[in-house]
């Protein structure tokens, strides 16, 4: 169901996209759904969406309480009332990973989106950069697979923020080690 795009997560993504576009709120889908849009297929249980502070305020005003439930202990996580899938909102200017200030922050979605299958997803460069800046195991794994499925090499590193280039090269080297391992099997 997931890879056919008929599961509750895809349904939630399409619903939130329809609402955001109908309200003219700039957005970009990020996280696992963006990883899928950029050619590496894996499942995910939620929808992550990047909004500006103004877009987030409009989202809350227009849709929370009618379409999405707030989660009191998580001020940027909501539950889709239709099928109970979580939606996490990432806000321009905040920081990936621990949330502590650093050199890479969430950008304006209008500056970093690209349309894939009629949905605005974060572009590949920004997706990889944010994954590396988050410094989480799952995100490094996603970066390795995005390198693999998009046939990226050292030249891509030059386009990344200097603080994540070393991590990118490590992910590229890990991809190559995995390729060598697979070739021996």
mmCIF file of C-alpha atoms in Angstrom:
data_model
loop_
_atom_site.group_PDB
_atom_site.id
_atom_site.type_symbol
_atom_site.label_atom_id
_atom_site.label_comp_id
_atom_site.label_asym_id
_atom_site.label_seq_id
_atom_site.Cartn_x
_atom_site.Cartn_y
_atom_site.Cartn_z
ATOM 1 C CA UNK A 1 0.000 0.000 0.000
ATOM 2 C CA UNK A 2 2.709 2.525 0.936
ATOM 3 C CA UNK A 3 4.649 2.347 -2.318
ATOM 4 C CA UNK A 4 1.414 2.401 -4.304
ATOM 5 C CA UNK A 5 0.668 5.753 -2.641
ATOM 6 C CA UNK A 6 -2.705 4.655 -1.291
ATOM 7 C CA UNK A 7 -1.840 4.387 2.409
ATOM 8 C CA UNK A 8 -2.891 6.820 5.170
ATOM 9 C CA UNK A 9 0.470 8.679 5.121
ATOM 10 C CA UNK A 10 0.135 9.527 1.426
ATOM 11 C CA UNK A 11 -3.509 10.461 1.966
ATOM 12 C CA UNK A 12 -2.521 12.815 4.782
ATOM 13 C CA UNK A 13 0.247 14.362 2.665
ATOM 14 C CA UNK A 14 -2.122 15.008 -0.234
ATOM 15 C CA UNK A 15 -4.756 16.472 2.121
ATOM 16 C CA UNK A 16 -2.346 18.862 3.828
ATOM 17 C CA UNK A 17 -0.874 19.904 0.449
ATOM 18 C CA UNK A 18 -4.367 20.632 -0.877
ATOM 19 C CA UNK A 19 -5.155 22.764 2.176
ATOM 20 C CA UNK A 20 -1.852 24.679 2.034
ATOM 21 C CA UNK A 21 -2.151 25.343 -1.686
ATOM 22 C CA UNK A 22 -5.794 26.372 -1.336
ATOM 23 C CA UNK A 23 -4.761 28.916 1.303
ATOM 24 C CA UNK A 24 -1.709 30.071 -0.714
ATOM 25 C CA UNK A 25 0.653 29.060 2.097
ATOM 26 C CA UNK A 26 4.182 28.389 0.794
ATOM 27 C CA UNK A 27 5.378 24.912 1.800
ATOM 28 C CA UNK A 28 7.788 22.105 0.989
ATOM 29 C CA UNK A 29 7.325 18.486 1.988
ATOM 30 C CA UNK A 30 10.464 17.229 3.755
ATOM 31 C CA UNK A 31 11.502 14.120 5.699
ATOM 32 C CA UNK A 32 10.732 10.594 4.595
ATOM 33 C CA UNK A 33 8.186 11.614 1.995
ATOM 34 C CA UNK A 34 10.776 13.879 0.343
ATOM 35 C CA UNK A 35 13.316 11.049 0.461
ATOM 36 C CA UNK A 36 10.816 8.958 -1.515
ATOM 37 C CA UNK A 37 10.230 11.773 -4.009
ATOM 38 C CA UNK A 38 13.995 11.897 -4.595
ATOM 39 C CA UNK A 39 14.169 8.253 -5.681
ATOM 40 C CA UNK A 40 14.990 6.327 -2.487
ATOM 41 C CA UNK A 41 11.965 4.335 -1.482
ATOM 42 C CA UNK A 42 11.455 3.739 2.206
ATOM 43 C CA UNK A 43 8.437 3.843 4.438
ATOM 44 C CA UNK A 44 7.624 6.536 6.935
ATOM 45 C CA UNK A 45 4.827 6.942 9.448
ATOM 46 C CA UNK A 46 4.397 10.729 9.338
ATOM 47 C CA UNK A 47 4.410 13.786 7.108
ATOM 48 C CA UNK A 48 6.953 16.558 7.626
ATOM 49 C CA UNK A 49 6.218 19.951 6.128
ATOM 50 C CA UNK A 50 8.368 23.092 6.025
ATOM 51 C CA UNK A 51 6.540 26.392 6.570
ATOM 52 C CA UNK A 52 7.555 29.974 7.251
ATOM 53 C CA UNK A 53 6.550 31.410 10.646
ATOM 54 C CA UNK A 54 3.710 33.259 8.885
ATOM 55 C CA UNK A 55 2.664 30.090 7.074
ATOM 56 C CA UNK A 56 2.689 28.162 10.339
ATOM 57 C CA UNK A 57 0.499 30.805 11.991
ATOM 58 C CA UNK A 58 -1.942 30.625 9.070
ATOM 59 C CA UNK A 59 -1.920 26.801 9.190
ATOM 60 C CA UNK A 60 -2.786 26.888 12.895
ATOM 61 C CA UNK A 61 -5.481 29.525 12.421
ATOM 62 C CA UNK A 62 -7.138 27.898 9.400
ATOM 63 C CA UNK A 63 -6.791 24.163 9.970
ATOM 64 C CA UNK A 64 -5.942 23.227 13.533
ATOM 65 C CA UNK A 65 -8.963 22.222 15.559
ATOM 66 C CA UNK A 66 -11.078 21.558 12.439
ATOM 67 C CA UNK A 67 -8.759 19.180 10.538
ATOM 68 C CA UNK A 68 -5.796 18.535 12.843
ATOM 69 C CA UNK A 69 -5.481 17.970 16.575
ATOM 70 C CA UNK A 70 -2.769 19.692 18.569
ATOM 71 C CA UNK A 71 -0.439 17.611 20.708
ATOM 72 C CA UNK A 72 0.070 19.645 23.899
ATOM 73 C CA UNK A 73 3.657 18.548 24.591
ATOM 74 C CA UNK A 74 4.733 19.027 20.943
ATOM 75 C CA UNK A 75 3.811 22.507 19.716
ATOM 76 C CA UNK A 76 4.638 21.772 16.062
ATOM 77 C CA UNK A 77 3.171 18.250 15.835
ATOM 78 C CA UNK A 78 -0.414 17.622 14.856
ATOM 79 C CA UNK A 79 -2.573 14.575 14.209
ATOM 80 C CA UNK A 80 -4.675 14.306 11.061
ATOM 81 C CA UNK A 81 -8.218 13.785 12.328
ATOM 82 C CA UNK A 82 -9.112 11.752 9.231
ATOM 83 C CA UNK A 83 -6.656 8.885 9.767
ATOM 84 C CA UNK A 84 -4.513 9.611 12.840
ATOM 85 C CA UNK A 85 -1.234 10.249 10.949
ATOM 86 C CA UNK A 86 1.163 12.744 12.563
ATOM 87 C CA UNK A 87 2.178 15.926 10.776
ATOM 88 C CA UNK A 88 5.366 17.609 11.964
ATOM 89 C CA UNK A 89 5.858 21.251 11.007
ATOM 90 C CA UNK A 90 9.410 22.506 10.537
ATOM 91 C CA UNK A 91 9.655 26.284 10.644
ATOM 92 C CA UNK A 92 11.947 28.572 8.670
ATOM 93 C CA UNK A 93 14.732 29.902 10.888
ATOM 94 C CA UNK A 94 14.706 27.023 13.370
ATOM 95 C CA UNK A 95 17.466 24.402 13.415
ATOM 96 C CA UNK A 96 17.507 20.719 12.408
ATOM 97 C CA UNK A 97 18.402 17.913 14.790
ATOM 98 C CA UNK A 98 18.744 19.060 18.371
ATOM 99 C CA UNK A 99 17.152 22.420 17.596
ATOM 100 C CA UNK A 100 20.197 24.182 19.001
ATOM 101 C CA UNK A 101 21.461 27.148 16.946
ATOM 102 C CA UNK A 102 23.983 26.233 14.316
ATOM 103 C CA UNK A 103 25.188 27.279 10.895
ATOM 104 C CA UNK A 104 22.298 25.593 9.049
ATOM 105 C CA UNK A 105 18.685 26.513 9.672
ATOM 106 C CA UNK A 106 15.449 25.595 7.961
ATOM 107 C CA UNK A 107 15.139 27.791 4.863
ATOM 108 C CA UNK A 108 12.122 29.512 3.361
ATOM 109 C CA UNK A 109 10.175 26.790 1.509
ATOM 110 C CA UNK A 110 9.600 29.128 -1.452
ATOM 111 C CA UNK A 111 13.374 29.194 -2.041
ATOM 112 C CA UNK A 112 14.062 25.449 -1.895
ATOM 113 C CA UNK A 113 11.096 23.583 -3.312
ATOM 114 C CA UNK A 114 10.669 21.710 -6.542
ATOM 115 C CA UNK A 115 7.489 20.226 -7.901
ATOM 116 C CA UNK A 116 7.427 16.449 -8.235
ATOM 117 C CA UNK A 117 4.128 14.791 -9.174
ATOM 118 C CA UNK A 118 2.219 18.030 -8.507
ATOM 119 C CA UNK A 119 3.544 18.357 -4.931
ATOM 120 C CA UNK A 120 6.198 20.799 -3.738
ATOM 121 C CA UNK A 121 9.028 18.848 -2.146
ATOM 122 C CA UNK A 122 12.269 20.229 -0.767
ATOM 123 C CA UNK A 123 14.983 20.036 -3.414
ATOM 124 C CA UNK A 124 17.644 17.335 -3.221
ATOM 125 C CA UNK A 125 20.509 19.646 -2.257
ATOM 126 C CA UNK A 126 18.635 21.126 0.692
ATOM 127 C CA UNK A 127 17.233 17.751 1.748
ATOM 128 C CA UNK A 128 20.700 16.209 1.980
ATOM 129 C CA UNK A 129 22.115 19.285 3.707
ATOM 130 C CA UNK A 130 19.371 19.269 6.357
ATOM 131 C CA UNK A 131 19.699 15.496 6.845
ATOM 132 C CA UNK A 132 23.433 15.879 7.486
ATOM 133 C CA UNK A 133 22.942 18.903 9.760
ATOM 134 C CA UNK A 134 20.424 16.963 11.885
ATOM 135 C CA UNK A 135 23.220 14.493 12.758
ATOM 136 C CA UNK A 136 20.886 11.557 13.412
ATOM 137 C CA UNK A 137 21.585 7.954 12.474
ATOM 138 C CA UNK A 138 18.449 7.642 10.303
ATOM 139 C CA UNK A 139 19.298 10.883 8.496
ATOM 140 C CA UNK A 140 22.849 9.754 7.718
ATOM 141 C CA UNK A 141 21.379 6.507 6.354
ATOM 142 C CA UNK A 142 18.997 8.496 4.182
ATOM 143 C CA UNK A 143 21.908 10.582 2.893
ATOM 144 C CA UNK A 144 23.810 7.412 1.916
ATOM 145 C CA UNK A 145 20.802 6.124 -0.018
ATOM 146 C CA UNK A 146 20.069 9.499 -1.635
ATOM 147 C CA UNK A 147 23.684 9.507 -2.843
ATOM 148 C CA UNK A 148 23.192 6.000 -4.235
ATOM 149 C CA UNK A 149 19.848 6.511 -5.944
ATOM 150 C CA UNK A 150 20.789 9.895 -7.407
ATOM 151 C CA UNK A 151 24.285 8.797 -8.507
ATOM 152 C CA UNK A 152 26.012 11.613 -6.622
ATOM 153 C CA UNK A 153 29.765 11.968 -6.230
ATOM 154 C CA UNK A 154 32.391 14.282 -4.727
ATOM 155 C CA UNK A 155 31.361 17.186 -6.965
ATOM 156 C CA UNK A 156 28.031 17.419 -5.109
ATOM 157 C CA UNK A 157 29.896 18.202 -1.879
ATOM 158 C CA UNK A 158 30.999 21.562 -3.283
ATOM 159 C CA UNK A 159 27.364 22.673 -3.363
ATOM 160 C CA UNK A 160 26.802 21.894 0.343
ATOM 161 C CA UNK A 161 27.422 24.137 3.339
ATOM 162 C CA UNK A 162 31.038 23.740 4.440
ATOM 163 C CA UNK A 163 30.017 22.394 7.869
ATOM 164 C CA UNK A 164 28.404 19.259 6.385
ATOM 165 C CA UNK A 165 30.826 18.495 3.543
ATOM 166 C CA UNK A 166 32.900 16.122 5.669
ATOM 167 C CA UNK A 167 29.790 14.193 6.691
ATOM 168 C CA UNK A 168 28.702 14.037 3.053
ATOM 169 C CA UNK A 169 32.086 12.551 2.049
ATOM 170 C CA UNK A 170 31.749 9.975 4.854
ATOM 171 C CA UNK A 171 28.290 9.037 3.541
ATOM 172 C CA UNK A 172 29.678 8.788 0.013
ATOM 173 C CA UNK A 173 32.478 6.525 1.264
ATOM 174 C CA UNK A 174 29.941 4.382 3.142
ATOM 175 C CA UNK A 175 27.911 4.019 -0.046
ATOM 176 C CA UNK A 176 31.051 2.875 -1.865
ATOM 177 C CA UNK A 177 31.919 0.365 0.912
ATOM 178 C CA UNK A 178 28.403 -1.054 0.634
ATOM 179 C CA UNK A 179 28.766 -1.280 -3.144
ATOM 180 C CA UNK A 180 32.024 -3.231 -2.728
ATOM 181 C CA UNK A 181 30.404 -5.550 -0.223
ATOM 182 C CA UNK A 182 27.460 -6.227 -2.549
ATOM 183 C CA UNK A 183 29.838 -6.882 -5.448
ATOM 184 C CA UNK A 184 31.582 -9.628 -3.415
ATOM 185 C CA UNK A 185 28.337 -11.475 -2.646
#
